PDB file of C-alpha atoms in Angstrom:
ATOM      1  CA  MET A   1    -101.303  88.341 -29.998  1.00  0.00           C
ATOM      2  CA  THR A   2    -100.616  88.792 -26.239  1.00  0.00           C
ATOM      3  CA  GLN A   3     -98.988  85.457 -26.118  1.00  0.00           C
ATOM      4  CA  ALA A   4     -96.410  86.728 -28.769  1.00  0.00           C
ATOM      5  CA  LEU A   5     -94.742  88.846 -26.125  1.00  0.00           C
ATOM      6  CA  HIS A   6     -93.571  86.220 -23.859  1.00  0.00           C
ATOM      7  CA  GLN A   7     -90.372  85.036 -23.934  1.00  0.00           C
ATOM      8  CA  VAL A   8     -89.373  81.528 -23.229  1.00  0.00           C
ATOM      9  CA  LEU A   9     -85.487  80.608 -22.231  1.00  0.00           C
ATOM     10  CA  VAL A  10     -85.238  76.755 -23.285  1.00  0.00           C
ATOM     11  CA  VAL A  11     -82.447  75.133 -21.380  1.00  0.00           C
ATOM     12  CA  GLU A  12     -81.994  71.813 -23.158  1.00  0.00           C
ATOM     13  CA  ASP A  13     -78.817  69.596 -23.985  1.00  0.00           C
ATOM     14  CA  GLU A  14     -80.214  67.257 -26.600  1.00  0.00           C
ATOM     15  CA  PRO A  15     -80.380  69.117 -29.918  1.00  0.00           C
ATOM     16  CA  ASP A  16     -83.324  67.125 -31.340  1.00  0.00           C
ATOM     17  CA  ILE A  17     -85.273  68.078 -28.461  1.00  0.00           C
ATOM     18  CA  ARG A  18     -84.394  71.626 -28.435  1.00  0.00           C
ATOM     19  CA  ALA A  19     -85.429  71.707 -31.986  1.00  0.00           C
ATOM     20  CA  ILE A  20     -88.506  70.399 -31.360  1.00  0.00           C
ATOM     21  CA  LEU A  21     -89.318  72.585 -28.314  1.00  0.00           C
ATOM     22  CA  ARG A  22     -88.215  75.328 -30.562  1.00  0.00           C
ATOM     23  CA  THR A  23     -90.606  74.831 -33.401  1.00  0.00           C
ATOM     24  CA  LEU A  24     -93.346  73.805 -30.881  1.00  0.00           C
ATOM     25  CA  LEU A  25     -92.950  77.420 -28.825  1.00  0.00           C
ATOM     26  CA  LYS A  26     -92.557  79.523 -31.746  1.00  0.00           C
ATOM     27  CA  THR A  27     -95.512  78.216 -33.755  1.00  0.00           C
ATOM     28  CA  ALA A  28     -97.348  78.771 -30.593  1.00  0.00           C
ATOM     29  CA  GLY A  29     -96.274  82.361 -30.673  1.00  0.00           C
ATOM     30  CA  TYR A  30     -93.451  82.621 -28.117  1.00  0.00           C
ATOM     31  CA  ARG A  31     -89.994  84.174 -28.432  1.00  0.00           C
ATOM     32  CA  VAL A  32     -87.526  81.433 -28.118  1.00  0.00           C
ATOM     33  CA  ILE A  33     -83.878  81.675 -26.235  1.00  0.00           C
ATOM     34  CA  GLU A  34     -81.918  78.296 -26.030  1.00  0.00           C
ATOM     35  CA  THR A  35     -78.921  77.102 -24.230  1.00  0.00           C
ATOM     36  CA  GLU A  36     -77.533  73.677 -23.396  1.00  0.00           C
ATOM     37  CA  THR A  37     -75.750  74.288 -20.065  1.00  0.00           C
ATOM     38  CA  ALA A  38     -76.462  75.297 -16.855  1.00  0.00           C
ATOM     39  CA  ALA A  39     -73.503  78.108 -16.550  1.00  0.00           C
ATOM     40  CA  ARG A  40     -75.192  79.833 -19.738  1.00  0.00           C
ATOM     41  CA  ALA A  41     -78.755  79.049 -18.571  1.00  0.00           C
ATOM     42  CA  ILE A  42     -77.932  81.426 -15.741  1.00  0.00           C
ATOM     43  CA  VAL A  43     -76.269  84.124 -17.726  1.00  0.00           C
ATOM     44  CA  GLU A  44     -79.157  83.906 -20.196  1.00  0.00           C
ATOM     45  CA  ALA A  45     -81.636  84.601 -17.390  1.00  0.00           C
ATOM     46  CA  GLN A  46     -79.739  87.306 -16.136  1.00  0.00           C
ATOM     47  CA  SER A  47     -79.671  89.126 -19.445  1.00  0.00           C
ATOM     48  CA  HIS A  48     -82.698  88.529 -20.912  1.00  0.00           C
ATOM     49  CA  LYS A  49     -84.860  87.866 -17.985  1.00  0.00           C
ATOM     50  CA  PRO A  50     -87.275  85.967 -19.717  1.00  0.00           C
ATOM     51  CA  ASP A  51     -90.778  85.419 -18.933  1.00  0.00           C
ATOM     52  CA  LEU A  52     -90.666  81.680 -18.212  1.00  0.00           C
ATOM     53  CA  LEU A  53     -87.790  79.159 -17.924  1.00  0.00           C
ATOM     54  CA  LEU A  54     -88.199  75.642 -19.652  1.00  0.00           C
ATOM     55  CA  ILE A  55     -85.521  73.453 -18.120  1.00  0.00           C
ATOM     56  CA  ASP A  56     -84.126  69.859 -18.275  1.00  0.00           C
ATOM     57  CA  LEU A  57     -82.429  68.604 -15.268  1.00  0.00           C
ATOM     58  CA  GLY A  58     -79.975  66.367 -16.558  1.00  0.00           C
ATOM     59  CA  LEU A  59     -77.456  68.866 -17.954  1.00  0.00           C
ATOM     60  CA  PRO A  60     -73.716  68.268 -18.842  1.00  0.00           C
ATOM     61  CA  ASP A  61     -72.254  70.619 -16.602  1.00  0.00           C
ATOM     62  CA  VAL A  62     -74.146  70.631 -13.050  1.00  0.00           C
ATOM     63  CA  ASP A  63     -77.643  69.410 -12.495  1.00  0.00           C
ATOM     64  CA  GLY A  64     -80.639  71.720 -13.328  1.00  0.00           C
ATOM     65  CA  ILE A  65     -81.719  71.730  -9.858  1.00  0.00           C
ATOM     66  CA  ARG A  66     -78.565  74.348  -9.227  1.00  0.00           C
ATOM     67  CA  VAL A  67     -79.841  76.376 -11.593  1.00  0.00           C
ATOM     68  CA  ILE A  68     -83.580  76.283 -10.208  1.00  0.00           C
ATOM     69  CA  ARG A  69     -82.231  77.564  -6.908  1.00  0.00           C
ATOM     70  CA  ALA A  70     -79.796  80.221  -8.650  1.00  0.00           C
ATOM     71  CA  VAL A  71     -82.507  81.834 -10.501  1.00  0.00           C
ATOM     72  CA  ARG A  72     -85.234  81.485  -7.479  1.00  0.00           C
ATOM     73  CA  GLY A  73     -82.654  83.696  -5.689  1.00  0.00           C
ATOM     74  CA  TRP A  74     -83.279  86.836  -7.683  1.00  0.00           C
ATOM     75  CA  SER A  75     -86.423  86.064  -9.643  1.00  0.00           C
ATOM     76  CA  PRO A  76     -90.059  85.103  -9.373  1.00  0.00           C
ATOM     77  CA  MET A  77     -90.238  83.997 -12.862  1.00  0.00           C
ATOM     78  CA  PRO A  78     -92.454  80.671 -13.806  1.00  0.00           C
ATOM     79  CA  ILE A  79     -90.289  77.512 -14.065  1.00  0.00           C
ATOM     80  CA  VAL A  80     -91.213  74.601 -15.595  1.00  0.00           C
ATOM     81  CA  VAL A  81     -88.924  71.393 -15.632  1.00  0.00           C
ATOM     82  CA  LEU A  82     -89.320  69.024 -18.721  1.00  0.00           C
ATOM     83  CA  SER A  83     -87.181  65.695 -17.595  1.00  0.00           C
ATOM     84  CA  ALA A  84     -86.882  62.328 -18.001  1.00  0.00           C
ATOM     85  CA  ARG A  85     -86.776  61.749 -14.425  1.00  0.00           C
ATOM     86  CA  THR A  86     -89.581  59.987 -13.143  1.00  0.00           C
ATOM     87  CA  MET A  87     -88.885  58.985  -9.182  1.00  0.00           C
ATOM     88  CA  GLU A  88     -91.534  60.798  -7.111  1.00  0.00           C
ATOM     89  CA  SER A  89     -88.440  62.150  -4.953  1.00  0.00           C
ATOM     90  CA  GLN A  90     -86.893  63.958  -8.038  1.00  0.00           C
ATOM     91  CA  LYS A  91     -89.757  65.743  -8.808  1.00  0.00           C
ATOM     92  CA  ILE A  92     -90.359  66.983  -5.075  1.00  0.00           C
ATOM     93  CA  GLU A  93     -86.745  67.957  -4.915  1.00  0.00           C
ATOM     94  CA  ALA A  94     -87.195  70.225  -8.392  1.00  0.00           C
ATOM     95  CA  LEU A  95     -90.417  71.556  -6.790  1.00  0.00           C
ATOM     96  CA  ASP A  96     -88.928  72.320  -3.569  1.00  0.00           C
ATOM     97  CA  ALA A  97     -86.134  74.169  -5.159  1.00  0.00           C
ATOM     98  CA  GLY A  98     -88.504  76.260  -6.618  1.00  0.00           C
ATOM     99  CA  ALA A  99     -89.679  74.907 -10.025  1.00  0.00           C
ATOM    100  CA  ASP A 100     -93.666  75.853 -10.728  1.00  0.00           C
ATOM    101  CA  ASP A 101     -94.486  72.467 -12.470  1.00  0.00           C
ATOM    102  CA  TYR A 102     -92.789  69.193 -13.579  1.00  0.00           C
ATOM    103  CA  VAL A 103     -93.538  67.686 -17.318  1.00  0.00           C
ATOM    104  CA  THR A 104     -91.790  64.250 -17.776  1.00  0.00           C
ATOM    105  CA  LYS A 105     -90.333  63.170 -21.063  1.00  0.00           C
ATOM    106  CA  PRO A 106     -91.775  62.014 -23.496  1.00  0.00           C
ATOM    107  CA  PHE A 107     -94.151  64.868 -23.600  1.00  0.00           C
ATOM    108  CA  SER A 108     -97.226  65.796 -25.465  1.00  0.00           C
ATOM    109  CA  ALA A 109     -96.998  68.873 -27.105  1.00  0.00           C
ATOM    110  CA  PRO A 110    -100.938  70.040 -26.076  1.00  0.00           C
ATOM    111  CA  GLU A 111    -100.136  69.226 -22.309  1.00  0.00           C
ATOM    112  CA  LEU A 112     -96.524  70.991 -22.368  1.00  0.00           C
ATOM    113  CA  LEU A 113     -98.008  74.117 -23.797  1.00  0.00           C
ATOM    114  CA  ALA A 114    -101.085  74.144 -21.556  1.00  0.00           C
ATOM    115  CA  ARG A 115     -98.306  73.718 -18.469  1.00  0.00           C
ATOM    116  CA  VAL A 116     -96.436  76.830 -19.933  1.00  0.00           C
ATOM    117  CA  ARG A 117    -100.072  78.553 -20.176  1.00  0.00           C
ATOM    118  CA  ALA A 118    -100.852  78.016 -16.688  1.00  0.00           C
ATOM    119  CA  ALA A 119     -97.346  79.005 -15.540  1.00  0.00           C
ATOM    120  CA  LEU A 120     -97.402  82.355 -17.005  1.00  0.00           C
ATOM    121  CA  ARG A 121    -100.959  82.797 -15.978  1.00  0.00           C
ATOM    122  CA  ARG A 122     -99.864  82.046 -12.455  1.00  0.00           C
ATOM    123  CA  ASN A 123     -97.080  84.658 -12.855  1.00  0.00           C
ATOM    124  CA  VAL A 124     -99.640  87.419 -13.785  1.00  0.00           C
ATOM    125  CA  ARG A 125    -101.708  86.330 -10.584  1.00  0.00           C
ATOM    126  CA  GLY A 126     -98.625  86.547  -8.205  1.00  0.00           C
ATOM    127  CA  ALA A 127     -99.900  86.418  -4.988  1.00  0.00           C
ATOM    128  CA  GLU A 128    -103.267  87.685  -5.293  1.00  0.00           C
ATOM    129  CA  GLN A 129    -106.485  86.102  -4.286  1.00  0.00           C
ATOM    130  CA  VAL A 130    -108.506  84.183  -6.533  1.00  0.00           C
ATOM    131  CA  PRO A 131    -112.159  85.418  -5.814  1.00  0.00           C
ATOM    132  CA  HIS A 132    -113.884  83.430  -8.223  1.00  0.00           C
ATOM    133  CA  LEU A 133    -113.671  79.659  -9.418  1.00  0.00           C
ATOM    134  CA  ASP A 134    -115.587  77.652 -11.866  1.00  0.00           C
ATOM    135  CA  VAL A 135    -115.118  73.797 -11.181  1.00  0.00           C
ATOM    136  CA  GLY A 136    -117.386  72.053 -13.892  1.00  0.00           C
ATOM    137  CA  SER A 137    -120.816  73.093 -13.223  1.00  0.00           C
ATOM    138  CA  ILE A 138    -120.003  74.651  -9.538  1.00  0.00           C
ATOM    139  CA  ALA A 139    -119.558  78.334  -9.063  1.00  0.00           C
ATOM    140  CA  ILE A 140    -117.866  78.900  -6.117  1.00  0.00           C
ATOM    141  CA  ASP A 141    -117.047  82.099  -4.497  1.00  0.00           C
ATOM    142  CA  LEU A 142    -113.725  82.063  -2.432  1.00  0.00           C
ATOM    143  CA  THR A 143    -114.186  85.572  -0.879  1.00  0.00           C
ATOM    144  CA  ARG A 144    -117.890  85.102   0.343  1.00  0.00           C
ATOM    145  CA  ARG A 145    -117.365  81.035   1.178  1.00  0.00           C
ATOM    146  CA  GLN A 146    -120.414  80.332  -0.996  1.00  0.00           C
ATOM    147  CA  ALA A 147    -120.867  77.949  -3.620  1.00  0.00           C
ATOM    148  CA  VAL A 148    -123.844  77.138  -6.264  1.00  0.00           C
ATOM    149  CA  GLY A 149    -124.248  73.956  -8.504  1.00  0.00           C
ATOM    150  CA  PRO A 150    -127.138  73.129 -10.396  1.00  0.00           C
ATOM    151  CA  GLU A 151    -128.821  71.752  -7.385  1.00  0.00           C
ATOM    152  CA  GLY A 152    -128.509  74.674  -5.170  1.00  0.00           C
ATOM    153  CA  ALA A 153    -125.936  75.377  -2.685  1.00  0.00           C
ATOM    154  CA  VAL A 154    -122.701  73.335  -2.286  1.00  0.00           C
ATOM    155  CA  HIS A 155    -121.471  73.310   1.236  1.00  0.00           C
ATOM    156  CA  PHE A 156    -117.491  73.292   1.503  1.00  0.00           C
ATOM    157  CA  THR A 157    -116.117  73.302   5.327  1.00  0.00           C
ATOM    158  CA  PRO A 158    -113.572  76.229   6.072  1.00  0.00           C
ATOM    159  CA  LEU A 159    -110.647  73.588   5.527  1.00  0.00           C
ATOM    160  CA  GLU A 160    -111.830  72.625   2.385  1.00  0.00           C
ATOM    161  CA  TYR A 161    -112.013  76.501   1.148  1.00  0.00           C
ATOM    162  CA  ARG A 162    -108.329  76.888   2.058  1.00  0.00           C
ATOM    163  CA  VAL A 163    -107.361  74.022   0.108  1.00  0.00           C
ATOM    164  CA  LEU A 164    -109.243  75.270  -2.695  1.00  0.00           C
ATOM    165  CA  GLU A 165    -107.931  78.428  -2.479  1.00  0.00           C
ATOM    166  CA  SER A 166    -104.341  77.208  -2.432  1.00  0.00           C
ATOM    167  CA  LEU A 167    -104.772  75.167  -5.378  1.00  0.00           C
ATOM    168  CA  ALA A 168    -106.462  77.834  -7.420  1.00  0.00           C
ATOM    169  CA  ARG A 169    -103.715  80.350  -6.806  1.00  0.00           C
ATOM    170  CA  GLN A 170    -101.625  77.648  -9.066  1.00  0.00           C
ATOM    171  CA  ALA A 171    -104.687  76.446 -11.088  1.00  0.00           C
ATOM    172  CA  GLY A 172    -103.329  74.025 -13.877  1.00  0.00           C
ATOM    173  CA  MET A 173    -100.048  73.404 -12.101  1.00  0.00           C
ATOM    174  CA  ILE A 174     -98.738  70.870  -9.368  1.00  0.00           C
ATOM    175  CA  VAL A 175     -99.247  72.037  -5.784  1.00  0.00           C
ATOM    176  CA  THR A 176     -97.032  69.877  -3.484  1.00  0.00           C
ATOM    177  CA  GLN A 177     -98.658  67.903  -0.179  1.00  0.00           C
ATOM    178  CA  ARG A 178     -96.314  70.320   1.741  1.00  0.00           C
ATOM    179  CA  GLN A 179     -97.357  73.433   0.511  1.00  0.00           C
ATOM    180  CA  LEU A 180    -101.158  72.187   0.777  1.00  0.00           C
ATOM    181  CA  ILE A 181    -100.642  71.507   4.129  1.00  0.00           C
ATOM    182  CA  SER A 182     -98.729  74.047   5.596  1.00  0.00           C
ATOM    183  CA  GLU A 183    -101.115  76.681   4.143  1.00  0.00           C
ATOM    184  CA  ALA A 184    -104.514  74.773   4.776  1.00  0.00           C
ATOM    185  CA  TRP A 185    -103.380  73.032   8.565  1.00  0.00           C
ATOM    186  CA  GLY A 186    -100.501  75.404   9.064  1.00  0.00           C
ATOM    187  CA  PRO A 187     -96.802  74.462   9.077  1.00  0.00           C
ATOM    188  CA  GLY A 188     -97.107  72.496  12.452  1.00  0.00           C
ATOM    189  CA  LYS A 189     -99.402  69.640  10.689  1.00  0.00           C
ATOM    190  CA  LEU A 190     -96.938  69.137   7.631  1.00  0.00           C
ATOM    191  CA  GLY A 191     -96.643  65.141   8.341  1.00  0.00           C
ATOM    192  CA  ASP A 192    -100.377  65.437   8.110  1.00  0.00           C
ATOM    193  CA  THR A 193    -100.721  63.749   4.824  1.00  0.00           C
ATOM    194  CA  ARG A 194    -103.925  61.374   5.858  1.00  0.00           C
ATOM    195  CA  SER A 195    -105.797  64.406   6.564  1.00  0.00           C
ATOM    196  CA  LEU A 196    -105.111  65.890   3.013  1.00  0.00           C
ATOM    197  CA  ARG A 197    -106.116  62.681   1.519  1.00  0.00           C
ATOM    198  CA  VAL A 198    -109.610  62.726   3.166  1.00  0.00           C
ATOM    199  CA  CYS A 199    -110.303  66.453   2.465  1.00  0.00           C
ATOM    200  CA  ILE A 200    -109.296  65.732  -1.183  1.00  0.00           C
ATOM    201  CA  LYS A 201    -111.681  62.681  -1.024  1.00  0.00           C
ATOM    202  CA  ASN A 202    -114.402  65.075   0.146  1.00  0.00           C
ATOM    203  CA  LEU A 203    -113.804  67.590  -2.159  1.00  0.00           C
ATOM    204  CA  ARG A 204    -113.959  65.261  -5.083  1.00  0.00           C
ATOM    205  CA  GLN A 205    -117.338  64.200  -3.598  1.00  0.00           C
ATOM    206  CA  LYS A 206    -118.581  67.269  -4.228  1.00  0.00           C
ATOM    207  CA  LEU A 207    -116.802  68.794  -7.413  1.00  0.00           C
ATOM    208  CA  GLU A 208    -116.358  65.825  -9.544  1.00  0.00           C
ATOM    209  CA  PRO A 209    -119.255  64.058 -11.627  1.00  0.00           C
ATOM    210  CA  ASP A 210    -117.195  61.075 -10.899  1.00  0.00           C
ATOM    211  CA  PRO A 211    -115.150  61.121  -7.898  1.00  0.00           C
ATOM    212  CA  ALA A 212    -113.528  57.537  -8.706  1.00  0.00           C
ATOM    213  CA  ARG A 213    -112.285  59.237 -11.849  1.00  0.00           C
ATOM    214  CA  PRO A 214    -111.742  62.924 -11.145  1.00  0.00           C
ATOM    215  CA  GLN A 215    -111.476  65.105 -14.227  1.00  0.00           C
ATOM    216  CA  TYR A 216    -110.677  68.519 -12.048  1.00  0.00           C
ATOM    217  CA  LEU A 217    -108.896  67.482  -8.938  1.00  0.00           C
ATOM    218  CA  LEU A 218    -105.996  65.332 -10.221  1.00  0.00           C
ATOM    219  CA  THR A 219    -103.527  63.287  -8.148  1.00  0.00           C
ATOM    220  CA  GLU A 220     -99.747  63.597  -8.868  1.00  0.00           C
ATOM    221  CA  ALA A 221     -98.774  60.502  -7.265  1.00  0.00           C
ATOM    222  CA  GLY A 222     -96.317  61.269  -4.236  1.00  0.00           C
ATOM    223  CA  VAL A 223     -96.138  64.799  -4.960  1.00  0.00           C
ATOM    224  CA  GLY A 224     -99.317  66.576  -4.687  1.00  0.00           C
ATOM    225  CA  TYR A 225    -102.434  67.816  -6.302  1.00  0.00           C
ATOM    226  CA  ARG A 226    -103.332  69.464  -9.518  1.00  0.00           C
ATOM    227  CA  LEU A 227    -106.313  71.557 -10.180  1.00  0.00           C
ATOM    228  CA  LEU A 228    -107.364  71.220 -13.966  1.00  0.00           C
ATOM    229  CA  LEU A 229    -109.847  73.976 -14.991  1.00  0.00           C
ATOM    230  CA  PRO A 230    -111.606  73.666 -18.221  1.00  0.00           C
ATOM    231  CA  ALA A 231    -109.533  77.002 -19.601  1.00  0.00           C
ATOM    232  CA  GLU A 232    -106.540  75.034 -18.544  1.00  0.00           C
TER     233      GLU A 232
END
């Protein structure tokens, strides 16, 4: 089982939650390292070099954001935040610091495991282009810029393809508005969230069976968007 090779570093100061995470991850086939402080988290990350870091932000010594920044200084390992902080600004701060995804407490076990799997897949893909994408009944060739659905060809604009590419590289995880705008429009348009919202609306009209209740292109309010594929 390939998944059994993956090692997860859990940084959580509440013993009960740490025990739940330990059981959940081990049952799913992961090896688990645990610690409860930021200082030990950095030491364990450097010595064990885990495949993924699962970290709370409210740690007893220093804020988990500092751990994320420290690890990002030397490692591209996937980082998933598990926190009771729900404010949009707090989520954005964690993602801007280098986290790949953000899960709020209380959490759903299946959802958390899905986020862990998605983050590990992102790490395997790295910065590689995603040549092909299946979103529901629509098959999209990102290399050739072609898409086909049940009724024939589906037209996407060059801008829509760029947004899809950015989302596809991190399928299953949050991609911030800032990152999407930077990659699709360029760094000179970082404040143009309206154009991004219009683009997402147009993509949903083409991809979603019911655009008013999206299944694949999900909004993370105030933070960004997530492309959720059947395999995620």
